């Protein structure tokens, strides 16, 4: 199936591509930000688990406060 390439169709196609490109760029940038946020939250979770483990170990061994 072929479409006739009239000037109006070309103009609409160019406009659609321009709109798609402007909408696509911020989405990829926000994906990078959310990936960074996920990494920071993962590191925070690791640090909290380590802190909880140290507190639990200190309580289990009845060590004095640091």
PDB file of N, CA and C in Angstrom:
ATOM      1  N   UNK A   1       0.852  -1.168   0.000  1.00  0.00           N
ATOM      2  CA  UNK A   1       0.000   0.000   0.000  1.00  0.00           C
ATOM      3  C   UNK A   1       0.898   1.232   0.000  1.00  0.00           C
ATOM      4  N   UNK A   2       0.746   2.062  -0.959  1.00  0.00           N
ATOM      5  CA  UNK A   2       1.555   3.275  -1.050  1.00  0.00           C
ATOM      6  C   UNK A   2       0.675   4.486  -0.824  1.00  0.00           C
ATOM      7  N   UNK A   3       1.291   5.502  -0.256  1.00  0.00           N
ATOM      8  CA  UNK A   3       0.555   6.744  -0.018  1.00  0.00           C
ATOM      9  C   UNK A   3       1.069   7.800  -0.982  1.00  0.00           C
ATOM     10  N   UNK A   4       0.189   8.643  -1.410  1.00  0.00           N
ATOM     11  CA  UNK A   4       0.601   9.752  -2.258  1.00  0.00           C
ATOM     12  C   UNK A   4       1.298  10.796  -1.392  1.00  0.00           C
ATOM     13  N   UNK A   5       2.432  11.249  -1.840  1.00  0.00           N
ATOM     14  CA  UNK A   5       3.209  12.218  -1.070  1.00  0.00           C
ATOM     15  C   UNK A   5       2.861  13.623  -1.517  1.00  0.00           C
ATOM     16  N   UNK A   6       1.779  14.152  -0.995  1.00  0.00           N
ATOM     17  CA  UNK A   6       1.431  15.527  -1.328  1.00  0.00           C
ATOM     18  C   UNK A   6       2.103  16.463  -0.315  1.00  0.00           C
ATOM     19  N   UNK A   7       2.227  17.737  -0.618  1.00  0.00           N
ATOM     20  CA  UNK A   7       2.929  18.670   0.280  1.00  0.00           C
ATOM     21  C   UNK A   7       2.311  18.753   1.675  1.00  0.00           C
ATOM     22  N   UNK A   8       0.998  18.642   1.771  1.00  0.00           N
ATOM     23  CA  UNK A   8       0.351  18.707   3.086  1.00  0.00           C
ATOM     24  C   UNK A   8       0.765  17.513   3.940  1.00  0.00           C
ATOM     25  N   UNK A   9       0.845  16.356   3.314  1.00  0.00           N
ATOM     26  CA  UNK A   9       1.253  15.157   4.055  1.00  0.00           C
ATOM     27  C   UNK A   9       2.685  15.304   4.549  1.00  0.00           C
ATOM     28  N   UNK A  10       3.581  15.804   3.699  1.00  0.00           N
ATOM     29  CA  UNK A  10       4.977  15.996   4.103  1.00  0.00           C
ATOM     30  C   UNK A  10       5.088  16.988   5.255  1.00  0.00           C
ATOM     31  N   UNK A  11       4.304  18.054   5.203  1.00  0.00           N
ATOM     32  CA  UNK A  11       4.329  19.060   6.256  1.00  0.00           C
ATOM     33  C   UNK A  11       3.853  18.450   7.579  1.00  0.00           C
ATOM     34  N   UNK A  12       2.790  17.659   7.522  1.00  0.00           N
ATOM     35  CA  UNK A  12       2.287  17.016   8.736  1.00  0.00           C
ATOM     36  C   UNK A  12       3.292  16.007   9.275  1.00  0.00           C
ATOM     37  N   UNK A  13       3.942  15.296   8.377  1.00  0.00           N
ATOM     38  CA  UNK A  13       4.937  14.312   8.798  1.00  0.00           C
ATOM     39  C   UNK A  13       6.121  14.999   9.474  1.00  0.00           C
ATOM     40  N   UNK A  14       6.586  16.100   8.909  1.00  0.00           N
ATOM     41  CA  UNK A  14       7.697  16.843   9.533  1.00  0.00           C
ATOM     42  C   UNK A  14       7.289  17.374  10.899  1.00  0.00           C
ATOM     43  N   UNK A  15       6.077  17.889  10.999  1.00  0.00           N
ATOM     44  CA  UNK A  15       5.596  18.415  12.272  1.00  0.00           C
ATOM     45  C   UNK A  15       5.479  17.294  13.300  1.00  0.00           C
ATOM     46  N   UNK A  16       4.973  16.149  12.885  1.00  0.00           N
ATOM     47  CA  UNK A  16       4.842  15.020  13.812  1.00  0.00           C
ATOM     48  C   UNK A  16       6.209  14.541  14.289  1.00  0.00           C
ATOM     49  N   UNK A  17       7.175  14.507  13.379  1.00  0.00           N
ATOM     50  CA  UNK A  17       8.528  14.102  13.786  1.00  0.00           C
ATOM     51  C   UNK A  17       9.137  15.104  14.753  1.00  0.00           C
ATOM     52  N   UNK A  18       8.923  16.392  14.513  1.00  0.00           N
ATOM     53  CA  UNK A  18       9.469  17.420  15.401  1.00  0.00           C
ATOM     54  C   UNK A  18       8.855  17.313  16.794  1.00  0.00           C
ATOM     55  N   UNK A  19       7.543  17.109  16.850  1.00  0.00           N
ATOM     56  CA  UNK A  19       6.878  16.967  18.147  1.00  0.00           C
ATOM     57  C   UNK A  19       7.365  15.712  18.853  1.00  0.00           C
ATOM     58  N   UNK A  20       7.505  14.624  18.119  1.00  0.00           N
ATOM     59  CA  UNK A  20       7.979  13.377  18.721  1.00  0.00           C
ATOM     60  C   UNK A  20       9.387  13.548  19.279  1.00  0.00           C
ATOM     61  N   UNK A  21      10.257  14.238  18.545  1.00  0.00           N
ATOM     62  CA  UNK A  21      11.637  14.425  19.013  1.00  0.00           C
ATOM     63  C   UNK A  21      11.679  15.305  20.248  1.00  0.00           C
ATOM     64  N   UNK A  22      10.845  16.336  20.314  1.00  0.00           N
ATOM     65  CA  UNK A  22      10.854  17.193  21.500  1.00  0.00           C
ATOM     66  C   UNK A  22      10.274  16.468  22.703  1.00  0.00           C
ATOM     67  N   UNK A  23       9.316  15.591  22.489  1.00  0.00           N
ATOM     68  CA  UNK A  23       8.760  14.836  23.616  1.00  0.00           C
ATOM     69  C   UNK A  23       9.681  13.706  24.039  1.00  0.00           C
ATOM     70  N   UNK A  24      10.429  13.152  23.117  1.00  0.00           N
ATOM     71  CA  UNK A  24      11.291  12.015  23.420  1.00  0.00           C
ATOM     72  C   UNK A  24      12.500  12.438  24.243  1.00  0.00           C
ATOM     73  N   UNK A  25      13.069  13.603  24.001  1.00  0.00           N
ATOM     74  CA  UNK A  25      14.299  14.031  24.679  1.00  0.00           C
ATOM     75  C   UNK A  25      14.122  14.165  26.193  1.00  0.00           C
ATOM     76  N   UNK A  26      13.106  14.851  26.700  1.00  0.00           N
ATOM     77  CA  UNK A  26      12.971  14.946  28.151  1.00  0.00           C
ATOM     78  C   UNK A  26      12.706  13.588  28.804  1.00  0.00           C
ATOM     79  N   UNK A  27      12.042  12.702  28.090  1.00  0.00           N
ATOM     80  CA  UNK A  27      11.748  11.398  28.668  1.00  0.00           C
ATOM     81  C   UNK A  27      13.035  10.623  28.917  1.00  0.00           C
ATOM     82  N   UNK A  28      13.985  10.681  27.984  1.00  0.00           N
ATOM     83  CA  UNK A  28      15.240   9.968  28.182  1.00  0.00           C
ATOM     84  C   UNK A  28      16.046  10.619  29.299  1.00  0.00           C
ATOM     85  N   UNK A  29      15.968  11.937  29.447  1.00  0.00           N
ATOM     86  CA  UNK A  29      16.682  12.610  30.528  1.00  0.00           C
ATOM     87  C   UNK A  29      16.076  12.244  31.873  1.00  0.00           C
ATOM     88  N   UNK A  30      14.747  12.131  31.953  1.00  0.00           N
ATOM     89  CA  UNK A  30      14.128  11.766  33.222  1.00  0.00           C
ATOM     90  C   UNK A  30      14.419  10.314  33.569  1.00  0.00           C
ATOM     91  N   UNK A  31      14.619   9.468  32.575  1.00  0.00           N
ATOM     92  CA  UNK A  31      14.988   8.084  32.847  1.00  0.00           C
ATOM     93  C   UNK A  31      16.350   8.028  33.507  1.00  0.00           C
ATOM     94  N   UNK A  32      17.283   8.855  33.050  1.00  0.00           N
ATOM     95  CA  UNK A  32      18.598   8.900  33.674  1.00  0.00           C
ATOM     96  C   UNK A  32      18.494   9.363  35.115  1.00  0.00           C
ATOM     97  N   UNK A  33      17.644  10.342  35.365  1.00  0.00           N
ATOM     98  CA  UNK A  33      17.477  10.842  36.727  1.00  0.00           C
ATOM     99  C   UNK A  33      16.861   9.777  37.619  1.00  0.00           C
ATOM    100  N   UNK A  34      15.876   9.053  37.118  1.00  0.00           N
ATOM    101  CA  UNK A  34      15.251   8.029  37.952  1.00  0.00           C
ATOM    102  C   UNK A  34      16.214   6.885  38.213  1.00  0.00           C
ATOM    103  N   UNK A  35      17.095   6.591  37.258  1.00  0.00           N
ATOM    104  CA  UNK A  35      18.106   5.567  37.496  1.00  0.00           C
ATOM    105  C   UNK A  35      19.069   5.995  38.578  1.00  0.00           C
ATOM    106  N   UNK A  36      19.437   7.274  38.575  1.00  0.00           N
ATOM    107  CA  UNK A  36      20.317   7.810  39.615  1.00  0.00           C
ATOM    108  C   UNK A  36      19.617   7.778  40.966  1.00  0.00           C
ATOM    109  N   UNK A  37      18.346   8.113  40.976  1.00  0.00           N
ATOM    110  CA  UNK A  37      17.582   8.079  42.221  1.00  0.00           C
ATOM    111  C   UNK A  37      17.481   6.657  42.750  1.00  0.00           C
ATOM    112  N   UNK A  38      17.272   5.700  41.869  1.00  0.00           N
ATOM    113  CA  UNK A  38      17.216   4.297  42.298  1.00  0.00           C
ATOM    114  C   UNK A  38      18.537   3.856  42.903  1.00  0.00           C
ATOM    115  N   UNK A  39      19.641   4.274  42.308  1.00  0.00           N
ATOM    116  CA  UNK A  39      20.958   3.908  42.836  1.00  0.00           C
ATOM    117  C   UNK A  39      21.177   4.528  44.209  1.00  0.00           C
ATOM    118  N   UNK A  40      20.778   5.783  44.378  1.00  0.00           N
ATOM    119  CA  UNK A  40      20.939   6.431  45.681  1.00  0.00           C
ATOM    120  C   UNK A  40      20.066   5.762  46.737  1.00  0.00           C
ATOM    121  N   UNK A  41      18.846   5.409  46.378  1.00  0.00           N
ATOM    122  CA  UNK A  41      17.972   4.729  47.337  1.00  0.00           C
ATOM    123  C   UNK A  41      18.499   3.344  47.685  1.00  0.00           C
ATOM    124  N   UNK A  42      19.086   2.663  46.722  1.00  0.00           N
ATOM    125  CA  UNK A  42      19.673   1.350  46.997  1.00  0.00           C
ATOM    126  C   UNK A  42      20.850   1.478  47.954  1.00  0.00           C
ATOM    127  N   UNK A  43      21.697   2.487  47.749  1.00  0.00           N
ATOM    128  CA  UNK A  43      22.826   2.692  48.662  1.00  0.00           C
ATOM    129  C   UNK A  43      22.343   3.074  50.054  1.00  0.00           C
ATOM    130  N   UNK A  44      21.298   3.866  50.144  1.00  0.00           N
ATOM    131  CA  UNK A  44      20.730   4.220  51.441  1.00  0.00           C
ATOM    132  C   UNK A  44      20.205   2.981  52.148  1.00  0.00           C
ATOM    133  N   UNK A  45      19.552   2.093  51.412  1.00  0.00           N
ATOM    134  CA  UNK A  45      19.054   0.851  52.003  1.00  0.00           C
ATOM    135  C   UNK A  45      20.201  -0.016  52.501  1.00  0.00           C
ATOM    136  N   UNK A  46      21.291  -0.075  51.747  1.00  0.00           N
ATOM    137  CA  UNK A  46      22.458  -0.856  52.176  1.00  0.00           C
ATOM    138  C   UNK A  46      23.037  -0.271  53.454  1.00  0.00           C
ATOM    139  N   UNK A  47      23.189   1.052  53.509  1.00  0.00           N
ATOM    140  CA  UNK A  47      23.738   1.687  54.713  1.00  0.00           C
ATOM    141  C   UNK A  47      22.830   1.462  55.918  1.00  0.00           C
ATOM    142  N   UNK A  48      21.523   1.527  55.720  1.00  0.00           N
ATOM    143  CA  UNK A  48      20.603   1.286  56.827  1.00  0.00           C
ATOM    144  C   UNK A  48      20.692  -0.153  57.317  1.00  0.00           C
ATOM    145  N   UNK A  49      20.841  -1.096  56.403  1.00  0.00           N
ATOM    146  CA  UNK A  49      20.992  -2.501  56.801  1.00  0.00           C
ATOM    147  C   UNK A  49      22.292  -2.713  57.567  1.00  0.00           C
ATOM    148  N   UNK A  50      23.360  -2.080  57.136  1.00  0.00           N
ATOM    149  CA  UNK A  50      24.643  -2.197  57.846  1.00  0.00           C
ATOM    150  C   UNK A  50      24.526  -1.586  59.235  1.00  0.00           C
ATOM    151  N   UNK A  51      23.904  -0.419  59.340  1.00  0.00           N
ATOM    152  CA  UNK A  51      23.735   0.223  60.646  1.00  0.00           C
ATOM    153  C   UNK A  51      22.883  -0.639  61.571  1.00  0.00           C
ATOM    154  N   UNK A  52      21.808  -1.206  61.049  1.00  0.00           N
ATOM    155  CA  UNK A  52      20.965  -2.078  61.868  1.00  0.00           C
ATOM    156  C   UNK A  52      21.732  -3.321  62.296  1.00  0.00           C
ATOM    157  N   UNK A  53      22.566  -3.853  61.419  1.00  0.00           N
ATOM    158  CA  UNK A  53      23.375  -5.017  61.768  1.00  0.00           C
ATOM    159  C   UNK A  53      24.389  -4.703  62.848  1.00  0.00           C
ATOM    160  N   UNK A  54      25.026  -3.542  62.773  1.00  0.00           N
ATOM    161  CA  UNK A  54      25.996  -3.145  63.806  1.00  0.00           C
ATOM    162  C   UNK A  54      25.298  -2.954  65.145  1.00  0.00           C
ATOM    163  N   UNK A  55      24.142  -2.315  65.135  1.00  0.00           N
ATOM    164  CA  UNK A  55      23.391  -2.112  66.379  1.00  0.00           C
ATOM    165  C   UNK A  55      22.954  -3.449  66.962  1.00  0.00           C
ATOM    166  N   UNK A  56      22.477  -4.349  66.112  1.00  0.00           N
ATOM    167  CA  UNK A  56      22.048  -5.666  66.599  1.00  0.00           C
ATOM    168  C   UNK A  56      23.231  -6.463  67.133  1.00  0.00           C
ATOM    169  N   UNK A  57      24.367  -6.406  66.467  1.00  0.00           N
ATOM    170  CA  UNK A  57      25.553  -7.127  66.929  1.00  0.00           C
ATOM    171  C   UNK A  57      26.048  -6.564  68.253  1.00  0.00           C
ATOM    172  N   UNK A  58      26.033  -5.247  68.384  1.00  0.00           N
ATOM    173  CA  UNK A  58      26.475  -4.626  69.634  1.00  0.00           C
ATOM    174  C   UNK A  58      25.535  -5.010  70.779  1.00  0.00           C
ATOM    175  N   UNK A  59      24.232  -5.042  70.512  1.00  0.00           N
ATOM    176  CA  UNK A  59      23.277  -5.441  71.548  1.00  0.00           C
ATOM    177  C   UNK A  59      23.441  -6.914  71.895  1.00  0.00           C
ATOM    178  N   UNK A  60      23.720  -7.741  70.906  1.00  0.00           N
ATOM    179  CA  UNK A  60      23.871  -9.178  71.146  1.00  0.00           C
ATOM    180  C   UNK A  60      25.127  -9.466  71.960  1.00  0.00           C
ATOM    181  N   UNK A  61      26.193  -8.727  71.688  1.00  0.00           N
ATOM    182  CA  UNK A  61      27.448  -8.932  72.415  1.00  0.00           C
ATOM    183  C   UNK A  61      27.527  -8.098  73.694  1.00  0.00           C
ATOM    184  N   UNK A  62      26.513  -7.294  73.964  1.00  0.00           N
ATOM    185  CA  UNK A  62      26.456  -6.427  75.145  1.00  0.00           C
ATOM    186  C   UNK A  62      27.671  -5.516  75.222  1.00  0.00           C
ATOM    187  N   UNK A  63      28.031  -4.934  74.087  1.00  0.00           N
ATOM    188  CA  UNK A  63      29.160  -4.016  74.044  1.00  0.00           C
ATOM    189  C   UNK A  63      28.706  -2.633  74.504  1.00  0.00           C
ATOM    190  N   UNK A  64      29.618  -1.866  75.096  1.00  0.00           N
ATOM    191  CA  UNK A  64      29.244  -0.503  75.502  1.00  0.00           C
ATOM    192  C   UNK A  64      29.037   0.393  74.284  1.00  0.00           C
ATOM    193  N   UNK A  65      28.424   1.521  74.529  1.00  0.00           N
ATOM    194  CA  UNK A  65      28.185   2.486  73.451  1.00  0.00           C
ATOM    195  C   UNK A  65      29.509   2.989  72.901  1.00  0.00           C
ATOM    196  N   UNK A  66      29.547   3.265  71.614  1.00  0.00           N
ATOM    197  CA  UNK A  66      30.773   3.803  71.007  1.00  0.00           C
ATOM    198  C   UNK A  66      30.897   5.285  71.280  1.00  0.00           C
TER     199      UNK A  66
END
